[in-house]
mmCIF file of C-alpha atoms in Angstrom:
data_model
loop_
_atom_site.group_PDB
_atom_site.id
_atom_site.type_symbol
_atom_site.label_atom_id
_atom_site.label_comp_id
_atom_site.label_asym_id
_atom_site.label_seq_id
_atom_site.Cartn_x
_atom_site.Cartn_y
_atom_site.Cartn_z
ATOM 1 C CA UNK A 23 74.921 99.787 89.844
ATOM 2 C CA UNK A 24 77.418 97.560 88.298
ATOM 3 C CA UNK A 25 76.762 97.170 84.549
ATOM 4 C CA UNK A 26 75.381 100.704 84.093
ATOM 5 C CA UNK A 27 76.557 103.050 81.500
ATOM 6 C CA UNK A 28 76.279 105.790 83.978
ATOM 7 C CA UNK A 29 79.217 108.208 84.086
ATOM 8 C CA UNK A 30 80.799 107.773 87.587
ATOM 9 C CA UNK A 31 83.268 110.696 87.162
ATOM 10 C CA UNK A 32 84.473 113.142 84.591
ATOM 11 C CA UNK A 33 86.755 116.058 84.046
ATOM 12 C CA UNK A 34 88.599 118.118 81.609
ATOM 13 C CA UNK A 35 92.234 117.384 81.372
ATOM 14 C CA UNK A 36 93.623 120.788 80.206
ATOM 15 C CA UNK A 37 97.270 119.425 79.471
ATOM 16 C CA UNK A 38 95.918 117.052 76.848
ATOM 17 C CA UNK A 39 92.718 119.138 75.841
ATOM 18 C CA UNK A 40 90.414 116.100 76.345
ATOM 19 C CA UNK A 41 87.545 115.343 78.488
ATOM 20 C CA UNK A 42 88.013 111.996 80.573
ATOM 21 C CA UNK A 43 85.025 109.944 81.804
ATOM 22 C CA UNK A 44 84.916 106.810 83.845
ATOM 23 C CA UNK A 45 82.042 104.264 84.057
ATOM 24 C CA UNK A 46 81.449 100.595 84.780
ATOM 25 C CA UNK A 47 82.828 98.109 82.351
ATOM 26 C CA UNK A 48 80.185 96.033 80.803
ATOM 27 C CA UNK A 49 80.803 92.684 78.918
ATOM 28 C CA UNK A 50 78.009 93.916 76.231
ATOM 29 C CA UNK A 51 79.710 97.141 75.460
ATOM 30 C CA UNK A 52 83.373 96.502 76.288
ATOM 31 C CA UNK A 53 84.250 92.955 75.556
ATOM 32 C CA UNK A 54 85.256 93.262 71.935
ATOM 33 C CA UNK A 55 87.622 96.267 72.594
ATOM 34 C CA UNK A 56 89.242 94.797 75.809
ATOM 35 C CA UNK A 57 89.824 91.360 74.144
ATOM 36 C CA UNK A 58 91.539 93.195 71.307
ATOM 37 C CA UNK A 59 93.569 95.137 73.517
ATOM 38 C CA UNK A 60 94.683 92.195 75.347
ATOM 39 C CA UNK A 61 96.090 90.690 72.093
ATOM 40 C CA UNK A 62 98.308 93.490 71.389
ATOM 41 C CA UNK A 63 101.944 92.897 72.001
ATOM 42 C CA UNK A 64 102.665 95.898 74.074
ATOM 43 C CA UNK A 65 99.792 94.496 76.470
ATOM 44 C CA UNK A 66 99.973 90.767 76.092
ATOM 45 C CA UNK A 67 103.788 90.995 77.085
ATOM 46 C CA UNK A 68 102.617 91.894 80.612
ATOM 47 C CA UNK A 69 99.076 90.599 80.871
ATOM 48 C CA UNK A 70 99.612 87.083 79.223
ATOM 49 C CA UNK A 71 95.837 87.242 78.052
ATOM 50 C CA UNK A 72 96.227 86.757 74.230
ATOM 51 C CA UNK A 73 93.728 84.087 74.527
ATOM 52 C CA UNK A 74 90.706 82.777 72.553
ATOM 53 C CA UNK A 75 87.420 84.536 72.663
ATOM 54 C CA UNK A 76 85.847 81.844 74.697
ATOM 55 C CA UNK A 77 88.815 81.738 77.267
ATOM 56 C CA UNK A 78 88.738 85.480 77.559
ATOM 57 C CA UNK A 79 84.850 85.355 78.142
ATOM 58 C CA UNK A 80 85.343 82.790 80.933
ATOM 59 C CA UNK A 81 88.173 85.147 82.517
ATOM 60 C CA UNK A 82 85.949 88.085 82.282
ATOM 61 C CA UNK A 83 82.875 86.446 83.772
ATOM 62 C CA UNK A 84 84.965 85.092 86.467
ATOM 63 C CA UNK A 85 86.721 88.212 87.518
ATOM 64 C CA UNK A 86 83.634 90.315 87.083
ATOM 65 C CA UNK A 87 81.815 87.946 89.527
ATOM 66 C CA UNK A 88 84.211 88.387 92.333
ATOM 67 C CA UNK A 89 82.636 90.697 95.114
ATOM 68 C CA UNK A 90 85.941 92.255 96.034
ATOM 69 C CA UNK A 91 86.607 93.602 92.512
ATOM 70 C CA UNK A 92 85.286 96.418 90.486
ATOM 71 C CA UNK A 93 85.859 97.007 86.731
ATOM 72 C CA UNK A 94 85.902 100.301 84.947
ATOM 73 C CA UNK A 95 86.335 101.790 81.536
ATOM 74 C CA UNK A 96 87.918 105.200 81.029
ATOM 75 C CA UNK A 97 87.284 107.151 77.959
ATOM 76 C CA UNK A 98 88.937 110.196 76.325
ATOM 77 C CA UNK A 99 86.396 112.214 74.396
ATOM 78 C CA UNK A 100 84.367 109.146 74.143
ATOM 79 C CA UNK A 101 86.893 106.795 72.943
ATOM 80 C CA UNK A 102 87.717 103.804 75.020
ATOM 81 C CA UNK A 103 91.243 104.634 76.625
ATOM 82 C CA UNK A 104 91.946 102.348 79.590
ATOM 83 C CA UNK A 105 90.714 99.599 81.655
ATOM 84 C CA UNK A 106 91.009 99.770 85.481
ATOM 85 C CA UNK A 107 90.410 96.779 87.911
ATOM 86 C CA UNK A 108 90.360 97.466 91.597
ATOM 87 C CA UNK A 109 90.466 94.705 94.138
ATOM 88 C CA UNK A 110 90.902 94.349 97.924
ATOM 89 C CA UNK A 111 94.497 93.477 98.620
ATOM 90 C CA UNK A 112 93.356 91.686 101.808
ATOM 91 C CA UNK A 113 91.820 88.906 99.481
ATOM 92 C CA UNK A 114 94.833 88.514 97.450
ATOM 93 C CA UNK A 115 98.403 86.809 98.021
ATOM 94 C CA UNK A 116 99.953 90.290 97.237
ATOM 95 C CA UNK A 117 99.297 91.285 101.021
ATOM 96 C CA UNK A 118 102.132 88.657 101.806
ATOM 97 C CA UNK A 119 104.690 90.382 99.890
ATOM 98 C CA UNK A 120 104.909 93.929 101.312
ATOM 99 C CA UNK A 121 105.627 94.997 104.822
ATOM 100 C CA UNK A 122 103.019 97.935 105.572
ATOM 101 C CA UNK A 123 99.952 95.984 104.330
ATOM 102 C CA UNK A 124 96.752 97.443 105.848
ATOM 103 C CA UNK A 125 93.390 95.654 105.672
ATOM 104 C CA UNK A 126 91.834 98.587 103.667
ATOM 105 C CA UNK A 127 94.558 98.765 101.006
ATOM 106 C CA UNK A 128 93.040 98.803 97.401
ATOM 107 C CA UNK A 129 95.099 97.222 94.573
ATOM 108 C CA UNK A 130 94.825 98.237 90.961
ATOM 109 C CA UNK A 131 95.409 96.678 87.522
ATOM 110 C CA UNK A 132 95.518 98.988 84.680
ATOM 111 C CA UNK A 133 95.508 98.431 80.777
ATOM 112 C CA UNK A 134 95.906 101.388 78.507
ATOM 113 C CA UNK A 135 94.601 100.154 75.205
ATOM 114 C CA UNK A 136 95.738 102.345 72.317
ATOM 115 C CA UNK A 137 99.525 102.449 71.886
ATOM 116 C CA UNK A 138 99.346 106.178 70.995
ATOM 117 C CA UNK A 139 98.186 106.969 74.571
ATOM 118 C CA UNK A 140 101.003 105.053 76.259
ATOM 119 C CA UNK A 141 103.024 108.257 76.855
ATOM 120 C CA UNK A 142 103.511 110.408 79.738
ATOM 121 C CA UNK A 143 101.700 113.210 78.209
ATOM 122 C CA UNK A 144 98.476 111.080 78.728
ATOM 123 C CA UNK A 145 99.284 108.518 81.486
ATOM 124 C CA UNK A 146 100.339 110.954 84.185
ATOM 125 C CA UNK A 147 97.183 113.227 84.091
ATOM 126 C CA UNK A 148 95.130 109.763 83.718
ATOM 127 C CA UNK A 149 96.905 108.415 86.728
ATOM 128 C CA UNK A 150 96.180 111.540 88.889
ATOM 129 C CA UNK A 151 92.543 111.395 87.766
ATOM 130 C CA UNK A 152 92.401 107.728 88.483
ATOM 131 C CA UNK A 153 93.942 108.018 91.798
ATOM 132 C CA UNK A 154 91.360 110.706 92.743
ATOM 133 C CA UNK A 155 88.683 108.420 91.548
ATOM 134 C CA UNK A 156 89.761 105.478 93.615
ATOM 135 C CA UNK A 157 90.550 107.337 96.854
ATOM 136 C CA UNK A 158 86.959 108.818 96.454
ATOM 137 C CA UNK A 159 85.298 105.599 95.702
ATOM 138 C CA UNK A 160 87.114 103.789 98.641
ATOM 139 C CA UNK A 161 87.044 106.268 101.603
ATOM 140 C CA UNK A 162 88.318 103.952 104.153
ATOM 141 C CA UNK A 163 91.604 103.133 102.317
ATOM 142 C CA UNK A 164 94.796 104.907 102.925
ATOM 143 C CA UNK A 165 96.784 103.205 100.266
ATOM 144 C CA UNK A 166 96.441 102.221 96.541
ATOM 145 C CA UNK A 167 98.757 99.524 95.621
ATOM 146 C CA UNK A 168 100.146 98.742 92.103
ATOM 147 C CA UNK A 169 102.336 95.941 91.229
ATOM 148 C CA UNK A 170 103.235 96.124 87.371
ATOM 149 C CA UNK A 171 105.803 93.965 85.814
ATOM 150 C CA UNK A 172 109.307 95.587 86.748
ATOM 151 C CA UNK A 173 109.990 95.630 83.089
ATOM 152 C CA UNK A 174 107.350 98.206 82.197
ATOM 153 C CA UNK A 175 109.434 101.257 81.550
ATOM 154 C CA UNK A 176 106.404 103.518 80.604
ATOM 155 C CA UNK A 177 103.903 102.746 83.159
ATOM 156 C CA UNK A 178 106.253 102.771 86.163
ATOM 157 C CA UNK A 179 107.744 106.244 85.578
ATOM 158 C CA UNK A 180 104.321 107.642 84.859
ATOM 159 C CA UNK A 181 102.790 106.203 87.969
ATOM 160 C CA UNK A 182 105.674 107.777 89.907
ATOM 161 C CA UNK A 183 105.378 111.191 88.297
ATOM 162 C CA UNK A 184 101.469 111.022 89.019
ATOM 163 C CA UNK A 185 102.183 110.186 92.858
ATOM 164 C CA UNK A 186 102.782 106.573 93.339
ATOM 165 C CA UNK A 187 105.960 105.916 95.210
ATOM 166 C CA UNK A 188 108.224 102.993 94.349
ATOM 167 C CA UNK A 189 108.744 100.303 96.803
ATOM 168 C CA UNK A 190 110.606 97.099 96.712
ATOM 169 C CA UNK A 191 110.765 94.677 93.627
ATOM 170 C CA UNK A 192 108.534 91.824 94.451
ATOM 171 C CA UNK A 193 108.960 88.286 93.476
ATOM 172 C CA UNK A 194 105.473 87.217 92.946
ATOM 173 C CA UNK A 195 104.587 83.685 91.775
ATOM 174 C CA UNK A 196 103.817 84.909 88.343
ATOM 175 C CA UNK A 197 106.235 87.726 87.828
ATOM 176 C CA UNK A 198 108.723 90.169 89.293
ATOM 177 C CA UNK A 199 106.809 93.248 90.059
ATOM 178 C CA UNK A 200 107.565 96.890 91.010
ATOM 179 C CA UNK A 201 105.636 97.694 94.187
ATOM 180 C CA UNK A 202 103.970 101.169 93.883
ATOM 181 C CA UNK A 203 102.163 102.878 96.611
ATOM 182 C CA UNK A 204 99.815 105.893 96.449
ATOM 183 C CA UNK A 205 99.147 107.209 99.960
ATOM 184 C CA UNK A 206 95.746 109.291 100.634
ATOM 185 C CA UNK A 207 97.775 111.702 102.714
ATOM 186 C CA UNK A 208 99.792 112.741 99.597
ATOM 187 C CA UNK A 209 96.693 113.887 97.826
#
C-alpha cells in the first residue's frame, strides 16, 4: 500500500554496524527532510531541486502520482538516510539512449541525504541492499539502470563496487550521464 509506514525490507549491515530499513516515502512524514536534502549543495548540484516549498510540493505531488514510479525512504537505525525513486524506463526518454534496452528495465534515482553517509563505507552496502530490494520487487526485470551525472565522483565508483557496471556516457537533454547497469544474472 503506497503511503504506508510499513517496513518493506530490513537487514543488519555488518560492515557499518547499522540496521537498514526501507519503507514507502510519504509526503506527510518525509516532505521536510527530502526538501531540506534537495537544498544542500552536494545534492542540488546534481538534482537542481533547490526550489521553494510550494514548487517542491508540486514536484513531489506530480512524481508521486505517476503510476510507473515508486518512491521509497531508506533509514539507518531509524534515521532517514536515502531517497530512492524507481521508474519504468520504457515510459521515459532514457530508453532511446542506450542500446540494450528491454521493456522491463527499471530505472533508479537516488539521493543520499546526510553528507556523512556519502562515503563508500555506507554507499556500497546500501547499493547492494537496494539492488536486492529492487530486483525482488520487480521480478520481471533483468536490468536496473542508473544514469547519474558523469561528474558524480562518489556515487559512480560506489555503484560500480556494489555491482553496477559502467556503460557509455549519455548525452541526455538535461545532463551528461554515466550509464550504470546492474544485471539480475550478476546477483
